[in-house]
PDB file of C-alpha atoms in Angstrom:
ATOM      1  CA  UNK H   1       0.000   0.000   0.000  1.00 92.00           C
ATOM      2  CA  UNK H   2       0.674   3.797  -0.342  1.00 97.00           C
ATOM      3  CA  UNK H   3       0.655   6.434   2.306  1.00 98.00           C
ATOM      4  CA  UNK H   4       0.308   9.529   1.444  1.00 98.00           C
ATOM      5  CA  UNK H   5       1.402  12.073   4.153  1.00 98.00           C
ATOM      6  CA  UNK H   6       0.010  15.893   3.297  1.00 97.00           C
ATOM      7  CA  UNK H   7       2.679  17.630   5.528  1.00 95.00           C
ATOM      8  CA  UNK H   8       3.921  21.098   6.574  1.00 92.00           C
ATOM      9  CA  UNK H   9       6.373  21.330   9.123  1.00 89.00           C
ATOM     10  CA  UNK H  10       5.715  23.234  12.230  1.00 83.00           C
ATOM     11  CA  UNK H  11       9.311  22.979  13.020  1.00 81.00           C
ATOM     12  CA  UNK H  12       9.094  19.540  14.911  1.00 87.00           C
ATOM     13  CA  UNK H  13       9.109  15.796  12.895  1.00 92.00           C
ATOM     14  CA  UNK H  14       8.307  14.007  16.347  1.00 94.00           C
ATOM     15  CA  UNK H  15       4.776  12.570  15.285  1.00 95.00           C
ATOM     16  CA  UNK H  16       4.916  12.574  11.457  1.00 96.00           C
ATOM     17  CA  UNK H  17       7.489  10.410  12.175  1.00 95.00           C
ATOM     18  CA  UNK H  18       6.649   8.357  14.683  1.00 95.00           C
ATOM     19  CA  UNK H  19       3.371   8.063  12.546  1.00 97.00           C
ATOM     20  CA  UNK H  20       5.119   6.319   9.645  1.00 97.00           C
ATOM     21  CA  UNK H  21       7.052   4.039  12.217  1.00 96.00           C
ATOM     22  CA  UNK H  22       3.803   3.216  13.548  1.00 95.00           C
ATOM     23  CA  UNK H  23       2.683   2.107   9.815  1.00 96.00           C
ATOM     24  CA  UNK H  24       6.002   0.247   8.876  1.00 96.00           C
ATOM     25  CA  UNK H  25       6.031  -1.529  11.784  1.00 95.00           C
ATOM     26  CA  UNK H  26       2.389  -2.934  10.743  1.00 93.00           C
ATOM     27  CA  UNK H  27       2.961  -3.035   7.093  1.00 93.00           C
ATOM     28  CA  UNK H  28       6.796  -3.450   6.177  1.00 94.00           C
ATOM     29  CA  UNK H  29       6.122  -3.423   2.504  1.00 93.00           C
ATOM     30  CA  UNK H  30       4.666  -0.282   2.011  1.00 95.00           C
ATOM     31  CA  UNK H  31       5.655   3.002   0.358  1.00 97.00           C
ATOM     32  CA  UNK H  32       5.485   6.119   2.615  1.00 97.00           C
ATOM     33  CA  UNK H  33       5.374   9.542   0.351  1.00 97.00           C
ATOM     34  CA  UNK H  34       5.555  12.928   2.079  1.00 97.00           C
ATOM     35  CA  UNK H  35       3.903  15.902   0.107  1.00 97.00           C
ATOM     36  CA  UNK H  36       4.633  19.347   1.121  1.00 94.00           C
ATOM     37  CA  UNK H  37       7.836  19.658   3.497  1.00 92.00           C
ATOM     38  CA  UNK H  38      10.340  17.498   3.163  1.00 91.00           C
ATOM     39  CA  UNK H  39      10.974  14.837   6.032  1.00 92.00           C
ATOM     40  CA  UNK H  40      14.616  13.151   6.010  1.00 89.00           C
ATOM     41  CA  UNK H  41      14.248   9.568   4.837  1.00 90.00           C
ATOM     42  CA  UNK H  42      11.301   9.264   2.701  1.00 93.00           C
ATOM     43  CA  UNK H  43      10.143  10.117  -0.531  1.00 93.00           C
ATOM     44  CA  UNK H  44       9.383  13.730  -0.562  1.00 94.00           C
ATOM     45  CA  UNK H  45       6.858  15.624  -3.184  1.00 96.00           C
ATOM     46  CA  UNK H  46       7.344  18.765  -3.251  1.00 95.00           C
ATOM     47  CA  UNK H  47       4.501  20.917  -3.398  1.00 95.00           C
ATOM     48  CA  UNK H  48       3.986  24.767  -2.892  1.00 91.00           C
ATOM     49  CA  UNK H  49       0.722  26.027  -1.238  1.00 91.00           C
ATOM     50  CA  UNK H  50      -0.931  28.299  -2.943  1.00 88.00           C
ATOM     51  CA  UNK H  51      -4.310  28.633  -1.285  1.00 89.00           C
ATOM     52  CA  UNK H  52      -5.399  30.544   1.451  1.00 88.00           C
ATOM     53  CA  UNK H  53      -7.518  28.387   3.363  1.00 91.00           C
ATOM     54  CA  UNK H  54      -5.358  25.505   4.986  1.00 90.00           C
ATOM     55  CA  UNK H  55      -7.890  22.355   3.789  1.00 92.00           C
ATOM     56  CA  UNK H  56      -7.721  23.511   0.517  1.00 95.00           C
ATOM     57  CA  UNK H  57      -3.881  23.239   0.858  1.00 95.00           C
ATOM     58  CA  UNK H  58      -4.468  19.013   2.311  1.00 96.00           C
ATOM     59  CA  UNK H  59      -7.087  18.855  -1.032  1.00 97.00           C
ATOM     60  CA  UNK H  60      -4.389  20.030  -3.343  1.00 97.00           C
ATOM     61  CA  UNK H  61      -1.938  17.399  -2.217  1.00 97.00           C
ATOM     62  CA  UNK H  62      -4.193  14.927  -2.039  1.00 97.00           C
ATOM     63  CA  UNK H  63      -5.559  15.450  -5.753  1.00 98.00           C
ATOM     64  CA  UNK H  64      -1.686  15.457  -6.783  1.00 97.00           C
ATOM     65  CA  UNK H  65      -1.228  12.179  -5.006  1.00 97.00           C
ATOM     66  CA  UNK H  66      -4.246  11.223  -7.601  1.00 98.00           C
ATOM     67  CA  UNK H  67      -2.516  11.920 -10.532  1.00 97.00           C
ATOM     68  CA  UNK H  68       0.550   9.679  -9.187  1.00 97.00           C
ATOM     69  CA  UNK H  69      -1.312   6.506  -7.580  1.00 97.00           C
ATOM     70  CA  UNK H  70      -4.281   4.660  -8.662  1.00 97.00           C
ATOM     71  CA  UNK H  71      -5.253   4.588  -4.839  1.00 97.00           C
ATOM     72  CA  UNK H  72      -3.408   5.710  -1.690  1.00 98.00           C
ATOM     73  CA  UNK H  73      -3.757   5.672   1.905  1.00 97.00           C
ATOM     74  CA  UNK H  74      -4.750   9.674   3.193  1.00 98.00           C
ATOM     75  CA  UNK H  75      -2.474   9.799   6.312  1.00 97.00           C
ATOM     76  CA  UNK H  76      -1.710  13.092   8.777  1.00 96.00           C
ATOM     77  CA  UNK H  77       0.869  13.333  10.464  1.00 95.00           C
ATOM     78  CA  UNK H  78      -0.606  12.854  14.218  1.00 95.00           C
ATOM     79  CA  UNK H  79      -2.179   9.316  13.327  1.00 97.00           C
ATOM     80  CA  UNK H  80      -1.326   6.178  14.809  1.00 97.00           C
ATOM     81  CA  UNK H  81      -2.065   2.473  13.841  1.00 96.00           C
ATOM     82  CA  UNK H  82      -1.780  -0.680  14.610  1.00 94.00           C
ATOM     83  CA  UNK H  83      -2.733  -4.047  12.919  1.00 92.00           C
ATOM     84  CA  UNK H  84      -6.581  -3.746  14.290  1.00 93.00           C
ATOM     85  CA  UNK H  85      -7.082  -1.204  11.648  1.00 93.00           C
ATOM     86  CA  UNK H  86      -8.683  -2.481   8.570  1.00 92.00           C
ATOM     87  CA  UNK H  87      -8.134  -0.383   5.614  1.00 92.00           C
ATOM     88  CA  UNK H  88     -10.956  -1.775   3.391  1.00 90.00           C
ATOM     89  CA  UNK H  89     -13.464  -0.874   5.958  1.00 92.00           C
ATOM     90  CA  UNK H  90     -14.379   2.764   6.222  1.00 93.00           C
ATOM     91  CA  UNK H  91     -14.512   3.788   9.367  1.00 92.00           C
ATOM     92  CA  UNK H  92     -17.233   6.938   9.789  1.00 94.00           C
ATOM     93  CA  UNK H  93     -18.896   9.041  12.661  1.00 95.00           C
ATOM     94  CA  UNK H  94     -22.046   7.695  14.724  1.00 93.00           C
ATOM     95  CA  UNK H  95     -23.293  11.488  13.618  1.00 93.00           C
ATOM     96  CA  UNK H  96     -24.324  13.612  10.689  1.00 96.00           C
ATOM     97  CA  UNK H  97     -21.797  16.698  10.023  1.00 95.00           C
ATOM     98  CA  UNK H  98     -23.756  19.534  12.532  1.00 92.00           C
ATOM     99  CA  UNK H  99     -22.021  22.638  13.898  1.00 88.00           C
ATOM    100  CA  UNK H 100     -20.428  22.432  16.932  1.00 84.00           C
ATOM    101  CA  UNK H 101     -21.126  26.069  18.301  1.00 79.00           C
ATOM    102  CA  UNK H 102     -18.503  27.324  20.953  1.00 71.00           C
ATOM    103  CA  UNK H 103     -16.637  23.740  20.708  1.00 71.00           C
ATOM    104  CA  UNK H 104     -15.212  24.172  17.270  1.00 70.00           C
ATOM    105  CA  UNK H 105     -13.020  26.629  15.254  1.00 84.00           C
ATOM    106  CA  UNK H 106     -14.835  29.202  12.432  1.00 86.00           C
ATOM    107  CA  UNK H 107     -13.207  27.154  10.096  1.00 89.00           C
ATOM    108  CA  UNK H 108     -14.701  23.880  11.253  1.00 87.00           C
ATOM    109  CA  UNK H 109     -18.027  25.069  11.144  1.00 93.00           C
ATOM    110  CA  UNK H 110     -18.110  26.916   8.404  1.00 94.00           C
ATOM    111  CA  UNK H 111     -16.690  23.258   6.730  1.00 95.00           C
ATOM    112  CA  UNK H 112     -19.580  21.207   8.025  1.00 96.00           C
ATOM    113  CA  UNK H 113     -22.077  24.370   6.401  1.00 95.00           C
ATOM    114  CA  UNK H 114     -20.038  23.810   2.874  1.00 96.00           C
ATOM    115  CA  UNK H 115     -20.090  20.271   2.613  1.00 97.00           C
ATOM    116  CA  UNK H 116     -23.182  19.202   4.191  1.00 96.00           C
ATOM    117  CA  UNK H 117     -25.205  21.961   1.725  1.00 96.00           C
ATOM    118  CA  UNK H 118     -23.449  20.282  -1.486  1.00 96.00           C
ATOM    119  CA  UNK H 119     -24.544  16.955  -0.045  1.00 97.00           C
ATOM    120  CA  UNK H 120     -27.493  17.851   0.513  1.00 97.00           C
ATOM    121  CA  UNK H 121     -28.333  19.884  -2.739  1.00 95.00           C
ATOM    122  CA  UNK H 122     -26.922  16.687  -4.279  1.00 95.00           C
ATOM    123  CA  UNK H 123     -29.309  14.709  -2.358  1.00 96.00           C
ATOM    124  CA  UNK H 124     -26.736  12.650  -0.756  1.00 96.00           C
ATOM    125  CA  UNK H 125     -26.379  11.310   3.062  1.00 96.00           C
ATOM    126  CA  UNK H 126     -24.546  13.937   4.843  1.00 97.00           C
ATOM    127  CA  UNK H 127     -22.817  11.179   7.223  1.00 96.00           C
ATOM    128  CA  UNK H 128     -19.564  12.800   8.897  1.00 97.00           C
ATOM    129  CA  UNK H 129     -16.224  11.061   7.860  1.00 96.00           C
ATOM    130  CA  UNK H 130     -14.245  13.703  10.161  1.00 95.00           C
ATOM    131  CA  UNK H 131     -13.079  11.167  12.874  1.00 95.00           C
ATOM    132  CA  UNK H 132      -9.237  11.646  12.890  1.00 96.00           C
ATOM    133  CA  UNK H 133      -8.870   8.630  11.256  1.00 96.00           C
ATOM    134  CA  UNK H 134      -6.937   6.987   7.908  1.00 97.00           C
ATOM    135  CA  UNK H 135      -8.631   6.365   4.657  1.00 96.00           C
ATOM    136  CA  UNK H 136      -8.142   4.732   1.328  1.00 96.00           C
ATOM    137  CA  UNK H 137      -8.653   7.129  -1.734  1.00 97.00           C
ATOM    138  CA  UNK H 138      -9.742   5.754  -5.405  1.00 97.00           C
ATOM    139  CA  UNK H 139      -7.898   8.325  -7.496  1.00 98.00           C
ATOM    140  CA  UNK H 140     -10.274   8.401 -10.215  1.00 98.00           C
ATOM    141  CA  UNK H 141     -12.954   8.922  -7.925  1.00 97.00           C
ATOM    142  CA  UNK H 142     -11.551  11.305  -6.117  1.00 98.00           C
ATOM    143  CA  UNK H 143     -10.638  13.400  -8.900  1.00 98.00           C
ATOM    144  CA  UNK H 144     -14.252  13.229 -10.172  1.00 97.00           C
ATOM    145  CA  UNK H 145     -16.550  13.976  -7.147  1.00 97.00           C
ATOM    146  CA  UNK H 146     -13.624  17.023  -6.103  1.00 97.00           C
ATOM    147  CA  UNK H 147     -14.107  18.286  -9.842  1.00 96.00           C
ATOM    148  CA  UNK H 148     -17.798  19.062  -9.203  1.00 93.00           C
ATOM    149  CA  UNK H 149     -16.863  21.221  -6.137  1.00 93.00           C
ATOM    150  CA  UNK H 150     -15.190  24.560  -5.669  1.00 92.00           C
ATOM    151  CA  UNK H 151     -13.019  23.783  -2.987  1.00 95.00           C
ATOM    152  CA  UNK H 152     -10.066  26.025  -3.476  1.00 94.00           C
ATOM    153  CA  UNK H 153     -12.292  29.176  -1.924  1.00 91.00           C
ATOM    154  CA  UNK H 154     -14.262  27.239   0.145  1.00 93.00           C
ATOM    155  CA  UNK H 155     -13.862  25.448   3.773  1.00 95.00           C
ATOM    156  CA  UNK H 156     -14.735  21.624   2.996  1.00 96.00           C
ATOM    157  CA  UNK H 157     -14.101  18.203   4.721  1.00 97.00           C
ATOM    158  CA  UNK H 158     -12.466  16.352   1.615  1.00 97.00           C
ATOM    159  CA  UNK H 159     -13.784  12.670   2.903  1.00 97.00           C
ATOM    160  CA  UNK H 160     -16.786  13.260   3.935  1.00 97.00           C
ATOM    161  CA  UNK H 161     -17.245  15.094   0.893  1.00 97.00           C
ATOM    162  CA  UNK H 162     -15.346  11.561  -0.830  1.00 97.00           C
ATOM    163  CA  UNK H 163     -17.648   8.830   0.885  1.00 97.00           C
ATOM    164  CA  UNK H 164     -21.119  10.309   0.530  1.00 96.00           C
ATOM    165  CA  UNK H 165     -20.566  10.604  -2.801  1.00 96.00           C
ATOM    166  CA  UNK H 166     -19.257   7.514  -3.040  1.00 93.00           C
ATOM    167  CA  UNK H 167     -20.980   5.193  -1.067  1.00 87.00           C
ATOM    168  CA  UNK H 168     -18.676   2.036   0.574  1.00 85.00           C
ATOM    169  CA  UNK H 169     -20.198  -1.103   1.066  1.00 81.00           C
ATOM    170  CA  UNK H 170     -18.351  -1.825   4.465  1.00 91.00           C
ATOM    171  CA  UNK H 171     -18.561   1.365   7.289  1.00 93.00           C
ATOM    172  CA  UNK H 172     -18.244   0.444  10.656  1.00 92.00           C
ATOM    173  CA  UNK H 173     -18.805   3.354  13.458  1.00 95.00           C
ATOM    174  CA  UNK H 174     -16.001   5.013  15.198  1.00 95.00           C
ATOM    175  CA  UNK H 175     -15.950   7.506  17.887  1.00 95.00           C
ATOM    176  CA  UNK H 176     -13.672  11.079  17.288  1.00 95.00           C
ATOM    177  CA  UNK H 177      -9.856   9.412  17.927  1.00 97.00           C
ATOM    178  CA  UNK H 178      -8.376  12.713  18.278  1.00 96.00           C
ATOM    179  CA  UNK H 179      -7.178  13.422  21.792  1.00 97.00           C
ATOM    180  CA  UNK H 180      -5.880  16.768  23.097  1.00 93.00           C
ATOM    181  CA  UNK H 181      -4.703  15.911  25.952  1.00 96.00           C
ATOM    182  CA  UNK H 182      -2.516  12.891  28.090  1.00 95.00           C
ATOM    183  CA  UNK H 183      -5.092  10.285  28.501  1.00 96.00           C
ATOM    184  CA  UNK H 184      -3.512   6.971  28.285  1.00 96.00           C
ATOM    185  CA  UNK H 185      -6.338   5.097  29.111  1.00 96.00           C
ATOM    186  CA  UNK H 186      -8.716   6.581  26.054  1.00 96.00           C
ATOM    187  CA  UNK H 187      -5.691   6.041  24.168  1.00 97.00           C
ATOM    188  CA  UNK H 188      -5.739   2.303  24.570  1.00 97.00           C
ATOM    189  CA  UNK H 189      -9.059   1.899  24.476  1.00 97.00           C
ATOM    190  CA  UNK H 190      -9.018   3.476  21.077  1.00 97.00           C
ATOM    191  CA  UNK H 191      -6.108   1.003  19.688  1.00 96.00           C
ATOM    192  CA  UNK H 192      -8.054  -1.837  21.088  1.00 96.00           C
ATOM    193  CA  UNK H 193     -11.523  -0.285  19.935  1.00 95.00           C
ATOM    194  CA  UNK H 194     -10.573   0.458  16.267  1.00 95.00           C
ATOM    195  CA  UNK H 195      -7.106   0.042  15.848  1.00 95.00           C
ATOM    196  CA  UNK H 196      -5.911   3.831  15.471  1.00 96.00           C
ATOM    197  CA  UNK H 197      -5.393   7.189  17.207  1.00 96.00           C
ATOM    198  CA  UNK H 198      -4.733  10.485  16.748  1.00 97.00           C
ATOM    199  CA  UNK H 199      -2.912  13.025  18.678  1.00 96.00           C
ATOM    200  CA  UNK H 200      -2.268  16.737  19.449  1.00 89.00           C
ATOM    201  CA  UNK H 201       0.610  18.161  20.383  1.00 86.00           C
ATOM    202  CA  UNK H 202      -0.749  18.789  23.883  1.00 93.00           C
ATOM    203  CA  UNK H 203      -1.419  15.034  24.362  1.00 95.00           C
ATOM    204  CA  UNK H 204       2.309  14.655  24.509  1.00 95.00           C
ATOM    205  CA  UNK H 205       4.345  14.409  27.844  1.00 95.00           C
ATOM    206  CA  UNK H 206       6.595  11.251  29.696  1.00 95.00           C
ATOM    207  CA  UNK H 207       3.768   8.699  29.579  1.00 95.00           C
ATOM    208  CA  UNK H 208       2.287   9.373  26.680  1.00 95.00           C
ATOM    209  CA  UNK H 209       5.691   8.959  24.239  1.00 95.00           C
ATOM    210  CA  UNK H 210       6.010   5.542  26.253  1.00 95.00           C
ATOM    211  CA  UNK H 211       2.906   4.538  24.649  1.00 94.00           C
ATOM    212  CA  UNK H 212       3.555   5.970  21.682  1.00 95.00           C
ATOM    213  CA  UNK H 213       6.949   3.753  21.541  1.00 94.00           C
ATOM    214  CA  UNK H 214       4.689   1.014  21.992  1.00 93.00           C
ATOM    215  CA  UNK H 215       3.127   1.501  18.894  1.00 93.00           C
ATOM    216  CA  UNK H 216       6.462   1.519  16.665  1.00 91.00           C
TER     217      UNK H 216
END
């Protein structure tokens, strides 16, 4: 398999590359390609930004990544795996995309407004896709549904924009991975639960880069 890494360095590698360790360890055989900065080691794309809004910077990579690989793996640098993941299920929210009013950024919000009205004008399930978690892009397809979408000016959640319009015969329910801060236990209980985590920078102290050496 390919992973596809959309990155931009914040001046620290720690979890982009502890994130790939994470996937070697699990599958040896596969290629890891970093888009954006480069990251010492692995295949690097380079690839300017020219956008203002930050997800249309991830979509831009992504669609590159299309015209390279007939299907990828859409990785960021804060996830973590382990063999309990199953990349040819897709793993989606228990929720539709809503708001999340005093709880999420501008941005956020005005992302779930964007792509749940295309959905819906499109008369299409407007299930959320935004759990922190990997997923495994068709190229072609992606190309198509993000070519009927004017994402470059917009705020947009590329998969949930991906799976609704291209419904997946296997989804399986996942809660939000994404943890803010140390909590070892949720942290395991996600690995166990679905087989993947992801992490903010604030999540990181002693105990919580033992566990993450764990995982690589």
């Amino acid at each position: 398999m390919i992973f596809v890494y959309p990155y931009k360095s914040n001046g620290s590698d720690y979890l982009i590359t502890n994130s790939i360790k994470s996937v070697l360890k699990h599958y040896p055989e596969s290629e890891i390609v970093v888009i954006g900065s480069e990251l010492e080691g692995f295949k690097h794309i380079p690839f300017k930004d020219s956008n203002i809004i930050r997800g249309a910077n991830v979509t831009a990579k992504m669609l590159h990544a299309a015209t390279l690989f007939d299907e990828f793996i859409y990785m960021n640098d804060d996830f973590f795996i382990n063999e309990r993941f199953d990349f040819d299920i897709v793993s989606a929210s228990y929720e539709n995309l809503e708001r999340k009013e005093g709880k999420a950024s501008i941005a956020w919000n005005q992302a779930v407004d964007n792509t749940k009205h295309f959905l819906e004008h499109n008369r299409r399930p407007i299930r959320s896709y935004e759990c922190h978690q990997p997923v495994k892009f068709n190229s072609e397809k992606l190309i198509q549904t993000m070519s009927r979408i004017n994402w470059k000016k917009h705020d947009h959640f590329i998969k949930s924009l991906y799976f609704n319009l291209n419904p997946q015969i296997k989804v399986k329910p996942i809660d939000n991975v994404k943890l803010i801060t140390p909590n070892i236990k949720k942290a395991n209980l996600y690995l166990s639960m679905f087989g993947c985590l992801s992490v903010g920078n604030g999540f990181l102290n002693d105990a919580t880069r033992k566990l993450i050496k764990t995982l690589i």
